[in-house]
Amino acid sequence: MDDIKRKSLKEVLPKRGLAVKEKELPPVKRAELADYYKARQGRGGVFFVWILIIIVLFIAGYYLSNYFTLVTIKVVPKQTTVIVDGQYQAEKTPGSAPLLFSTVTAEDSAQIMIPFTGSQPISKKASGRVVIYNNYSTASQTLTSGTRLEMANGKIFRLNKTTVIPGQKKSGKNITPGAVEVDVTADQAGSSYNVGLTDFHLTGFKGTAKYDKFVARAKTAIGGGMVGEIKIVSDDDKAKARATLQKTLADRLVKKTRMQVPKDFVLFDDAIILNFSDSLASSSPDVALAKADSSSFASSTNQIAFTEQINLTGVLFNRKNLAKQLLARADNPAANKDDNITISNIDNLQFKLLNKISFDPDKTNKISFTLSGQAKVVWVVNREELKTKLAGTSIRDKDKIFAGYPNIFKVETAIRPPWIINFPADQTKMVIEVSTAK
């Protein structure tokens, strides 16, 4: 111990002003150290980038899941079956009947060309309507059927039936001649009797004071007279054309009418009334034979247009009101004591309109009908109310909410994306589908 020479701190520390020389590394060691630090810095940067990507993906996933959130709720309502079989009454205007009906009308026409099958001679007298005036006295004048009316050119027309011409009417100094409208027919057949508005005298009064006081004037043009040969069509061809057009028109107009019926109303098959009329079109202006029961027309062609006209009247019932009346007479107490129900298959019930033949859409105010079949009674689910109660609530509480709807039989819920825990607050992201299939 005594041999060890103690040194002071000053002797140990380097003298001031003298630099401590670092130990220099070989060039190879220095390069390895630089690579080491560079590698560590690179690993730290990659780690930071991955953290950033995860955060961005999380935020994007959150917003995308909210954007694409959709909850579909399939509801099967409570149902039962009721036997319907009875006679009912309805009125067009409110009255004693508990049910109202309304009507819808439509019309259409179609045309088809049918060939001529032969010809036949024709001799037809012109006819029209005239007004006969009595400016002779206040006494009436009777003219018998066949009384002659003469034109200025000597053409004779005759009254179709016995007619009484009223006398003059006097009011102070004013005198109004008596007048009556009558139908007349030419004395002879032929187109020369087809005339416009013209005047006539009564041949029987010629040479008397009455001749100039009883005059007649055509109210309409007088026509239809002709003599000659005309082409005809067969009854079979007309019948085939009529059947084809009636089916085409009925199918087309019924389909069109059904598409226009409001969804709250029902139009039964037997509540549709169809009326048809047809005509053959004359191609000659000199021929006034536009009646459906005539098949004879002058024509220079080999075919003629056959036109069919259809008029449709439909009897409509409000679905809800009709269901209410049917269920009011039902034997099922669960059905006739609840207003919050409907009949889902009401269109399929057997309907028969009892006074269909005499039905007039303009005059008929009361109808009787029968309805029969198995009515499928369905309790109504208020979709909007259910959405409001579910919006924003926990999906775990859905069973409690559905339990508050005794009119719901079964519920199935489809959630997208599956990890959301609440029903969306935005009700547009909820779809409620009501199905009557159990």
CSV table of C-alpha atoms in Angstrom, one decimal:
chain,number,residue,atom,x,y,z
A,1,MET,CA,0.0,0.0,0.0
A,2,ASP,CA,2.8,2.4,0.9
A,3,ASP,CA,4.5,1.6,-2.4
A,4,ILE,CA,1.5,2.8,-4.4
A,5,LYS,CA,2.0,6.3,-5.3
A,6,ARG,CA,-1.2,8.3,-5.1
A,7,LYS,CA,-1.9,10.8,-8.0
A,8,SER,CA,-3.9,13.9,-7.8
A,9,LEU,CA,-7.0,14.5,-10.1
A,10,LYS,CA,-5.0,17.1,-12.0
A,11,GLU,CA,-2.4,14.5,-12.8
A,12,VAL,CA,-5.1,12.1,-14.1
A,13,LEU,CA,-7.1,14.6,-16.3
A,14,PRO,CA,-5.5,15.8,-19.5
A,15,LYS,CA,-4.1,19.2,-19.4
A,16,ARG,CA,-6.3,22.1,-20.5
A,17,GLY,CA,-5.9,22.9,-24.3
A,18,LEU,CA,-5.0,19.4,-25.2
A,19,ALA,CA,-7.6,17.6,-27.4
A,20,VAL,CA,-8.5,14.0,-26.8
A,21,LYS,CA,-7.9,12.1,-29.9
A,22,GLU,CA,-10.9,9.8,-31.0
A,23,LYS,CA,-10.2,6.4,-32.0
A,24,GLU,CA,-10.8,6.2,-35.7
A,25,LEU,CA,-12.8,3.3,-37.2
A,26,PRO,CA,-11.6,1.4,-40.2
A,27,PRO,CA,-13.5,2.4,-43.4
A,28,VAL,CA,-15.4,-0.9,-43.5
A,29,LYS,CA,-16.8,-0.5,-40.0
A,30,ARG,CA,-17.9,3.0,-40.7
A,31,ALA,CA,-20.0,1.9,-43.7
A,32,GLU,CA,-21.6,-0.9,-41.8
A,33,LEU,CA,-22.6,1.5,-39.0
A,34,ALA,CA,-24.2,4.0,-41.6
A,35,ASP,CA,-26.2,1.1,-43.1
A,36,TYR,CA,-27.4,0.1,-39.7
A,37,TYR,CA,-28.7,3.5,-38.8
A,38,LYS,CA,-30.3,3.9,-42.3
A,39,ALA,CA,-32.1,0.6,-41.9
A,40,ARG,CA,-33.5,1.5,-38.5
A,41,GLN,CA,-34.8,4.8,-39.9
A,42,GLY,CA,-36.5,3.0,-42.9
A,43,ARG,CA,-38.3,0.5,-40.5
A,44,GLY,CA,-39.7,3.4,-38.5
A,45,GLY,CA,-41.1,5.2,-41.6
A,46,VAL,CA,-42.8,2.0,-42.9
A,47,PHE,CA,-44.4,1.5,-39.5
A,48,PHE,CA,-45.8,5.0,-39.5
A,49,VAL,CA,-47.2,4.6,-43.0
A,50,TRP,CA,-49.0,1.4,-42.0
A,51,ILE,CA,-50.5,3.1,-38.9
A,52,LEU,CA,-51.8,6.0,-41.2
A,53,ILE,CA,-53.3,3.5,-43.7
A,54,ILE,CA,-55.1,1.7,-40.9
A,55,ILE,CA,-56.6,4.9,-39.6
A,56,VAL,CA,-57.7,6.0,-43.1
A,57,LEU,CA,-59.3,2.6,-43.7
A,58,PHE,CA,-61.1,2.7,-40.4
A,59,ILE,CA,-62.6,6.1,-41.1
A,60,ALA,CA,-63.5,5.2,-44.7
A,61,GLY,CA,-65.1,2.0,-43.5
A,62,TYR,CA,-67.1,3.8,-40.9
A,63,TYR,CA,-68.6,6.3,-43.4
A,64,LEU,CA,-69.1,3.7,-46.1
A,65,SER,CA,-70.9,1.4,-43.8
A,66,ASN,CA,-73.2,4.2,-42.8
A,67,TYR,CA,-73.7,5.1,-46.5
A,68,PHE,CA,-74.6,1.6,-47.5
A,69,THR,CA,-76.5,0.6,-44.4
A,70,LEU,CA,-79.8,-1.0,-45.3
A,71,VAL,CA,-82.2,-2.9,-43.0
A,72,THR,CA,-84.9,-5.0,-44.7
A,73,ILE,CA,-87.7,-6.1,-42.4
A,74,LYS,CA,-90.0,-8.8,-43.8
A,75,VAL,CA,-93.3,-8.8,-42.0
A,76,VAL,CA,-96.0,-11.5,-42.2
A,77,PRO,CA,-99.2,-10.1,-40.8
A,78,LYS,CA,-101.8,-11.9,-38.8
A,79,GLN,CA,-104.3,-13.7,-41.2
A,80,THR,CA,-107.5,-15.7,-41.2
A,81,THR,CA,-110.1,-17.0,-43.7
A,82,VAL,CA,-113.7,-16.0,-43.8
A,83,ILE,CA,-116.5,-17.6,-45.9
A,84,VAL,CA,-118.3,-15.0,-47.9
A,85,ASP,CA,-121.7,-15.9,-49.5
A,86,GLY,CA,-124.5,-13.4,-49.7
A,87,GLN,CA,-126.5,-10.8,-51.6
A,88,TYR,CA,-125.7,-7.1,-51.2
A,89,GLN,CA,-126.9,-3.7,-52.3
A,90,ALA,CA,-125.1,-0.5,-53.3
A,91,GLU,CA,-126.1,2.9,-54.4
A,92,LYS,CA,-124.5,5.5,-56.6
A,93,THR,CA,-125.6,8.4,-54.3
A,94,PRO,CA,-125.8,8.1,-50.5
A,95,GLY,CA,-129.1,6.6,-49.4
A,96,SER,CA,-130.4,3.6,-47.5
A,97,ALA,CA,-127.7,1.1,-48.8
A,98,PRO,CA,-124.6,0.9,-46.6
A,99,LEU,CA,-122.3,0.7,-49.7
A,100,LEU,CA,-121.6,3.1,-52.6
A,101,PHE,CA,-120.6,2.3,-56.1
A,102,SER,CA,-119.2,4.5,-58.9
A,103,THR,CA,-118.9,3.9,-62.7
A,104,VAL,CA,-116.3,4.3,-65.3
A,105,THR,CA,-117.1,4.5,-69.0
A,106,ALA,CA,-115.0,4.1,-72.2
A,107,GLU,CA,-115.5,3.6,-75.9
A,108,ASP,CA,-113.5,2.4,-78.8
A,109,SER,CA,-114.0,1.3,-82.4
A,110,ALA,CA,-112.2,-0.8,-85.1
A,111,GLN,CA,-112.6,-1.5,-88.7
A,112,ILE,CA,-112.1,-4.4,-91.1
A,113,MET,CA,-112.5,-4.7,-94.8
A,114,ILE,CA,-114.8,-7.5,-96.1
A,115,PRO,CA,-115.3,-8.5,-99.7
A,116,PHE,CA,-118.5,-8.2,-101.8
A,117,THR,CA,-120.0,-11.5,-102.7
A,118,GLY,CA,-122.5,-10.5,-105.3
A,119,SER,CA,-125.0,-7.8,-106.5
A,120,GLN,CA,-128.7,-7.2,-106.5
A,121,PRO,CA,-131.1,-4.6,-108.0
A,122,ILE,CA,-132.2,-1.8,-105.7
A,123,SER,CA,-135.2,0.6,-105.9
A,124,LYS,CA,-135.3,3.0,-103.0
A,125,LYS,CA,-137.4,6.1,-102.4
A,126,ALA,CA,-135.9,9.2,-100.9
A,127,SER,CA,-137.1,10.3,-97.5
A,128,GLY,CA,-136.6,13.2,-95.0
A,129,ARG,CA,-138.3,15.5,-92.6
A,130,VAL,CA,-140.3,18.6,-93.3
A,131,VAL,CA,-142.2,21.3,-91.2
A,132,ILE,CA,-145.8,22.0,-92.3
A,133,TYR,CA,-147.2,25.5,-91.3
A,134,ASN,CA,-150.8,26.5,-90.8
A,135,ASN,CA,-151.2,30.2,-91.5
A,136,TYR,CA,-154.8,29.8,-92.5
A,137,SER,CA,-156.8,30.0,-89.2
A,138,THR,CA,-156.7,29.3,-85.5
A,139,ALA,CA,-158.4,26.0,-86.2
A,140,SER,CA,-156.2,22.8,-86.5
A,141,GLN,CA,-156.1,20.8,-89.7
A,142,THR,CA,-155.8,17.1,-89.9
A,143,LEU,CA,-153.8,15.6,-92.8
A,144,THR,CA,-154.1,11.8,-93.4
A,145,SER,CA,-151.3,9.4,-94.1
A,146,GLY,CA,-150.3,9.6,-97.8
A,147,THR,CA,-151.2,13.3,-98.2
A,148,ARG,CA,-149.3,14.7,-101.1
A,149,LEU,CA,-146.7,17.5,-100.9
A,150,GLU,CA,-145.6,18.9,-104.2
A,151,MET,CA,-142.4,20.7,-105.1
A,152,ALA,CA,-142.2,23.5,-107.6
A,153,ASN,CA,-140.9,21.1,-110.2
A,154,GLY,CA,-143.8,18.8,-109.8
A,155,LYS,CA,-142.0,16.1,-107.7
A,156,ILE,CA,-144.5,14.5,-105.2
A,157,PHE,CA,-143.7,13.4,-101.6
A,158,ARG,CA,-146.2,11.8,-99.2
A,159,LEU,CA,-146.8,12.0,-95.4
A,160,ASN,CA,-145.8,8.8,-93.6
A,161,LYS,CA,-148.6,9.0,-91.1
A,162,THR,CA,-151.7,11.0,-90.2
A,163,THR,CA,-150.8,14.4,-88.7
A,164,VAL,CA,-152.7,17.2,-87.0
A,165,ILE,CA,-151.4,20.7,-87.8
A,166,PRO,CA,-152.2,23.1,-84.9
A,167,GLY,CA,-153.9,26.4,-85.7
A,168,GLN,CA,-152.5,29.9,-85.5
A,169,LYS,CA,-151.7,31.6,-82.2
A,170,LYS,CA,-152.7,35.3,-81.8
A,171,SER,CA,-151.3,37.7,-79.3
A,172,GLY,CA,-152.6,41.2,-79.9
A,173,LYS,CA,-151.6,42.0,-83.4
A,174,ASN,CA,-149.0,39.3,-83.6
A,175,ILE,CA,-150.0,36.1,-85.3
A,176,THR,CA,-147.8,32.9,-85.1
A,177,PRO,CA,-148.7,30.2,-87.6
A,178,GLY,CA,-149.2,26.7,-86.2
A,179,ALA,CA,-146.4,24.2,-87.1
A,180,VAL,CA,-145.6,20.5,-86.9
A,181,GLU,CA,-142.7,18.3,-88.0
A,182,VAL,CA,-143.5,15.3,-90.1
A,183,ASP,CA,-141.6,12.5,-92.0
A,184,VAL,CA,-142.2,12.3,-95.8
A,185,THR,CA,-141.2,9.8,-98.5
A,186,ALA,CA,-140.9,10.4,-102.2
A,187,ASP,CA,-143.7,9.2,-104.4
A,188,GLN,CA,-141.3,7.4,-106.7
A,189,ALA,CA,-137.9,5.7,-106.3
A,190,GLY,CA,-134.7,7.3,-107.8
A,191,SER,CA,-132.0,9.7,-107.1
A,192,SER,CA,-133.9,12.6,-108.8
A,193,TYR,CA,-135.9,12.9,-105.5
A,194,ASN,CA,-132.8,13.5,-103.5
A,195,VAL,CA,-133.2,17.2,-102.8
A,196,GLY,CA,-131.9,19.8,-100.4
A,197,LEU,CA,-133.8,22.4,-98.3
A,198,THR,CA,-136.9,23.1,-100.4
A,199,ASP,CA,-140.6,24.2,-100.1
A,200,PHE,CA,-143.7,22.3,-100.8
A,201,HIS,CA,-147.4,23.0,-101.3
A,202,LEU,CA,-150.3,20.6,-100.3
A,203,THR,CA,-151.7,19.3,-103.6
A,204,GLY,CA,-155.1,18.6,-102.1
A,205,PHE,CA,-155.6,22.3,-101.4
A,206,LYS,CA,-154.9,23.5,-104.9
A,207,GLY,CA,-157.6,25.8,-106.2
A,208,THR,CA,-158.7,26.8,-102.6
A,209,ALA,CA,-157.8,29.6,-100.2
A,210,LYS,CA,-155.8,27.1,-98.1
A,211,TYR,CA,-153.3,26.4,-100.9
A,212,ASP,CA,-151.0,29.4,-100.2
A,213,LYS,CA,-151.7,29.3,-96.4
A,214,PHE,CA,-150.6,25.7,-95.8
A,215,VAL,CA,-146.9,25.4,-96.8
A,216,ALA,CA,-144.2,22.9,-96.0
A,217,ARG,CA,-140.4,23.4,-95.8
A,218,ALA,CA,-137.7,20.7,-95.6
A,219,LYS,CA,-136.1,20.6,-92.2
A,220,THR,CA,-133.2,18.4,-93.5
A,221,ALA,CA,-131.9,17.4,-96.8
A,222,ILE,CA,-134.1,14.6,-98.4
A,223,GLY,CA,-132.1,11.7,-99.7
A,224,GLY,CA,-131.5,8.0,-100.1
A,225,GLY,CA,-133.4,7.6,-103.3
A,226,MET,CA,-131.8,5.4,-106.0
A,227,VAL,CA,-132.5,2.9,-108.7
A,228,GLY,CA,-129.9,0.5,-110.0
A,229,GLU,CA,-127.6,-2.4,-109.2
A,230,ILE,CA,-125.6,-2.6,-105.9
A,231,LYS,CA,-123.0,-4.9,-104.5
A,232,ILE,CA,-123.7,-6.9,-101.4
A,233,VAL,CA,-121.8,-8.8,-98.7
A,234,SER,CA,-122.9,-12.1,-97.2
A,235,ASP,CA,-124.3,-12.5,-93.7
A,236,ASP,CA,-121.6,-15.0,-92.9
A,237,ASP,CA,-118.8,-12.6,-93.7
A,238,LYS,CA,-120.5,-9.9,-91.6
A,239,ALA,CA,-120.9,-12.3,-88.7
A,240,LYS,CA,-117.2,-13.3,-88.9
A,241,ALA,CA,-116.1,-9.7,-89.1
A,242,ARG,CA,-118.4,-8.8,-86.2
A,243,ALA,CA,-117.1,-11.6,-84.0
A,244,THR,CA,-113.4,-10.8,-84.7
A,245,LEU,CA,-113.8,-7.1,-84.0
A,246,GLN,CA,-115.9,-7.6,-80.9
A,247,LYS,CA,-113.3,-9.9,-79.3
A,248,THR,CA,-110.4,-7.5,-80.3
A,249,LEU,CA,-112.2,-4.5,-79.0
A,250,ALA,CA,-113.4,-6.1,-75.8
A,251,ASP,CA,-109.9,-7.4,-74.9
A,252,ARG,CA,-108.3,-4.1,-75.7
A,253,LEU,CA,-110.8,-1.8,-74.0
A,254,VAL,CA,-111.1,-4.0,-70.8
A,255,LYS,CA,-107.4,-4.1,-70.4
A,256,LYS,CA,-107.0,-0.4,-70.9
A,257,THR,CA,-109.9,0.4,-68.5
A,258,ARG,CA,-108.4,-1.9,-65.8
A,259,MET,CA,-105.1,0.0,-66.0
A,260,GLN,CA,-106.9,3.2,-65.3
A,261,VAL,CA,-108.8,2.0,-62.2
A,262,PRO,CA,-107.4,3.6,-59.0
A,263,LYS,CA,-105.6,1.0,-56.8
A,264,ASP,CA,-108.1,1.7,-54.0
A,265,PHE,CA,-111.0,0.4,-56.1
A,266,VAL,CA,-111.9,-3.0,-57.5
A,267,LEU,CA,-113.5,-3.8,-60.9
A,268,PHE,CA,-115.0,-7.3,-61.0
A,269,ASP,CA,-115.3,-9.2,-64.3
A,270,ASP,CA,-119.1,-9.4,-64.1
A,271,ALA,CA,-119.2,-5.7,-63.2
A,272,ILE,CA,-118.1,-4.8,-66.8
A,273,ILE,CA,-121.0,-4.1,-69.2
A,274,LEU,CA,-120.3,-4.1,-72.9
A,275,ASN,CA,-122.5,-2.8,-75.7
A,276,PHE,CA,-121.7,-3.2,-79.4
A,277,SER,CA,-123.0,-1.7,-82.6
A,278,ASP,CA,-121.7,-2.0,-86.2
A,279,SER,CA,-122.2,-0.5,-89.6
A,280,LEU,CA,-121.1,-0.9,-93.2
A,281,ALA,CA,-119.7,2.2,-94.7
A,282,SER,CA,-121.0,3.3,-98.1
A,283,SER,CA,-118.4,4.4,-100.7
A,284,SER,CA,-121.0,6.3,-102.7
A,285,PRO,CA,-122.2,9.7,-101.5
A,286,ASP,CA,-125.6,9.1,-103.2
A,287,VAL,CA,-126.3,6.2,-100.9
A,288,ALA,CA,-127.7,6.9,-97.5
A,289,LEU,CA,-127.8,3.3,-96.1
A,290,ALA,CA,-125.7,3.6,-93.0
A,291,LYS,CA,-127.8,1.1,-91.0
A,292,ALA,CA,-126.1,-2.0,-89.5
A,293,ASP,CA,-128.9,-4.3,-90.7
A,294,SER,CA,-128.3,-3.4,-94.3
A,295,SER,CA,-125.7,-5.2,-96.5
A,296,SER,CA,-126.4,-3.5,-99.8
A,297,PHE,CA,-124.2,-0.6,-101.0
A,298,ALA,CA,-123.2,0.8,-104.3
A,299,SER,CA,-119.5,0.6,-104.8
A,300,SER,CA,-116.8,0.5,-107.5
A,301,THR,CA,-114.4,-1.5,-105.4
A,302,ASN,CA,-114.4,-5.2,-104.4
A,303,GLN,CA,-114.6,-4.7,-100.7
A,304,ILE,CA,-116.2,-2.5,-98.1
A,305,ALA,CA,-115.3,-1.3,-94.6
A,306,PHE,CA,-117.1,-2.9,-91.7
A,307,THR,CA,-116.9,-0.8,-88.5
A,308,GLU,CA,-117.6,-2.1,-85.0
A,309,GLN,CA,-118.2,0.3,-82.0
A,310,ILE,CA,-117.9,-0.7,-78.4
A,311,ASN,CA,-119.2,1.1,-75.3
A,312,LEU,CA,-118.0,-0.1,-71.9
A,313,THR,CA,-119.4,0.7,-68.4
A,314,GLY,CA,-117.7,-0.6,-65.3
A,315,VAL,CA,-119.1,-0.7,-61.8
A,316,LEU,CA,-116.4,0.2,-59.2
A,317,PHE,CA,-116.3,-0.4,-55.4
A,318,ASN,CA,-113.9,1.0,-52.9
A,319,ARG,CA,-111.9,-2.0,-51.6
A,320,LYS,CA,-111.8,-0.9,-48.0
A,321,ASN,CA,-115.5,-0.1,-47.8
A,322,LEU,CA,-116.5,-3.3,-49.6
A,323,ALA,CA,-114.3,-5.4,-47.3
A,324,LYS,CA,-115.9,-3.7,-44.3
A,325,GLN,CA,-119.4,-4.6,-45.4
A,326,LEU,CA,-118.5,-8.2,-46.2
A,327,LEU,CA,-116.7,-8.7,-42.9
A,328,ALA,CA,-119.6,-7.1,-40.9
A,329,ARG,CA,-121.7,-10.1,-41.9
A,330,ALA,CA,-118.9,-12.6,-41.4
A,331,ASP,CA,-119.2,-15.4,-38.8
A,332,ASN,CA,-115.7,-14.9,-37.6
A,333,PRO,CA,-115.7,-12.6,-34.5
A,334,ALA,CA,-112.0,-11.8,-34.8
A,335,ALA,CA,-112.6,-10.4,-38.3
A,336,ASN,CA,-115.8,-8.4,-37.9
A,337,LYS,CA,-114.8,-6.5,-34.8
A,338,ASP,CA,-111.5,-5.0,-36.0
A,339,ASP,CA,-111.4,-2.1,-38.4
A,340,ASN,CA,-107.7,-2.5,-39.0
A,341,ILE,CA,-108.1,-5.3,-41.5
A,342,THR,CA,-108.5,-5.9,-45.2
A,343,ILE,CA,-109.3,-8.7,-47.7
A,344,SER,CA,-106.2,-9.4,-49.7
A,345,ASN,CA,-107.9,-11.6,-52.4
A,346,ILE,CA,-111.1,-9.5,-52.9
A,347,ASP,CA,-110.5,-9.5,-56.7
A,348,ASN,CA,-110.8,-13.3,-56.7
A,349,LEU,CA,-114.2,-13.5,-55.0
A,350,GLN,CA,-117.1,-14.6,-57.3
A,351,PHE,CA,-119.1,-11.4,-58.2
A,352,LYS,CA,-122.4,-11.4,-60.1
A,353,LEU,CA,-124.4,-8.2,-60.9
A,354,LEU,CA,-128.0,-9.1,-60.7
A,355,ASN,CA,-129.6,-6.3,-62.7
A,356,LYS,CA,-126.9,-6.2,-65.4
A,357,ILE,CA,-129.3,-6.3,-68.4
A,358,SER,CA,-131.3,-3.2,-67.3
A,359,PHE,CA,-128.3,-1.3,-66.0
A,360,ASP,CA,-128.1,2.2,-67.3
A,361,PRO,CA,-125.0,4.2,-66.3
A,362,ASP,CA,-126.9,7.5,-66.5
A,363,LYS,CA,-130.1,6.4,-64.7
A,364,THR,CA,-129.4,3.4,-62.5
A,365,ASN,CA,-128.8,4.5,-58.9
A,366,LYS,CA,-129.2,1.2,-57.0
A,367,ILE,CA,-127.8,-2.2,-57.8
A,368,SER,CA,-127.9,-5.7,-56.2
A,369,PHE,CA,-125.1,-8.2,-56.5
A,370,THR,CA,-123.9,-11.4,-55.0
A,371,LEU,CA,-120.4,-12.2,-53.7
A,372,SER,CA,-119.1,-15.6,-52.6
A,373,GLY,CA,-115.8,-17.4,-51.9
A,374,GLN,CA,-113.1,-17.7,-49.3
A,375,ALA,CA,-112.0,-14.2,-48.2
A,376,LYS,CA,-108.4,-14.0,-47.0
A,377,VAL,CA,-108.5,-11.5,-44.1
A,378,VAL,CA,-105.2,-9.8,-43.4
A,379,TRP,CA,-104.5,-7.4,-40.5
A,380,VAL,CA,-102.9,-4.2,-41.8
A,381,VAL,CA,-99.4,-3.2,-40.7
A,382,ASN,CA,-98.6,0.5,-40.5
A,383,ARG,CA,-95.2,0.6,-42.2
A,384,GLU,CA,-94.4,4.3,-41.4
A,385,GLU,CA,-95.4,3.9,-37.7
A,386,LEU,CA,-93.2,0.8,-37.4
A,387,LYS,CA,-90.2,2.6,-39.0
A,388,THR,CA,-90.6,5.5,-36.6
A,389,LYS,CA,-90.5,3.2,-33.6
A,390,LEU,CA,-87.4,1.3,-34.8
A,391,ALA,CA,-85.4,4.3,-36.0
A,392,GLY,CA,-82.2,4.8,-33.9
A,393,THR,CA,-83.0,2.0,-31.4
A,394,SER,CA,-80.8,-0.9,-30.6
A,395,ILE,CA,-81.2,-3.9,-32.8
A,396,ARG,CA,-81.2,-6.1,-29.6
A,397,ASP,CA,-84.5,-4.4,-28.7
A,398,LYS,CA,-86.3,-5.3,-31.9
A,399,ASP,CA,-88.3,-8.2,-30.4
A,400,LYS,CA,-89.7,-5.9,-27.7
A,401,ILE,CA,-90.8,-3.4,-30.3
A,402,PHE,CA,-92.4,-6.1,-32.5
A,403,ALA,CA,-94.2,-7.6,-29.5
A,404,GLY,CA,-96.2,-4.3,-29.4
A,405,TYR,CA,-97.8,-5.2,-32.7
A,406,PRO,CA,-100.3,-8.0,-32.2
A,407,ASN,CA,-101.3,-7.8,-35.8
A,408,ILE,CA,-97.8,-9.1,-36.8
A,409,PHE,CA,-97.5,-12.9,-37.1
A,410,LYS,CA,-93.8,-13.2,-38.0
A,411,VAL,CA,-90.8,-11.0,-38.6
A,412,GLU,CA,-87.5,-11.6,-40.4
A,413,THR,CA,-84.8,-8.9,-40.3
A,414,ALA,CA,-81.9,-8.6,-42.8
A,415,ILE,CA,-79.1,-6.2,-41.8
A,416,ARG,CA,-76.4,-4.8,-44.0
A,417,PRO,CA,-73.6,-4.5,-43.0
A,418,PRO,CA,-74.0,-7.2,-40.3
A,419,TRP,CA,-71.9,-5.5,-37.6
A,420,ILE,CA,-74.2,-2.4,-37.1
A,421,ILE,CA,-75.8,-2.4,-33.7
A,422,ASN,CA,-78.6,0.1,-34.1
A,423,PHE,CA,-81.4,0.6,-36.6
A,424,PRO,CA,-80.5,3.6,-38.9
A,425,ALA,CA,-81.9,6.9,-37.7
A,426,ASP,CA,-82.6,7.7,-41.4
A,427,GLN,CA,-85.8,5.9,-42.1
A,428,THR,CA,-85.1,5.8,-45.8
A,429,LYS,CA,-82.5,3.2,-45.0
A,430,MET,CA,-85.2,0.8,-43.7
A,431,VAL,CA,-87.4,-1.2,-46.0
A,432,ILE,CA,-90.5,-2.9,-44.6
A,433,GLU,CA,-91.9,-5.7,-46.9
A,434,VAL,CA,-95.3,-7.1,-46.0
A,435,SER,CA,-96.0,-10.6,-47.3
A,436,THR,CA,-99.1,-12.6,-46.8
A,437,ALA,CA,-97.3,-15.9,-47.4
A,438,LYS,CA,-96.7,-17.6,-44.1
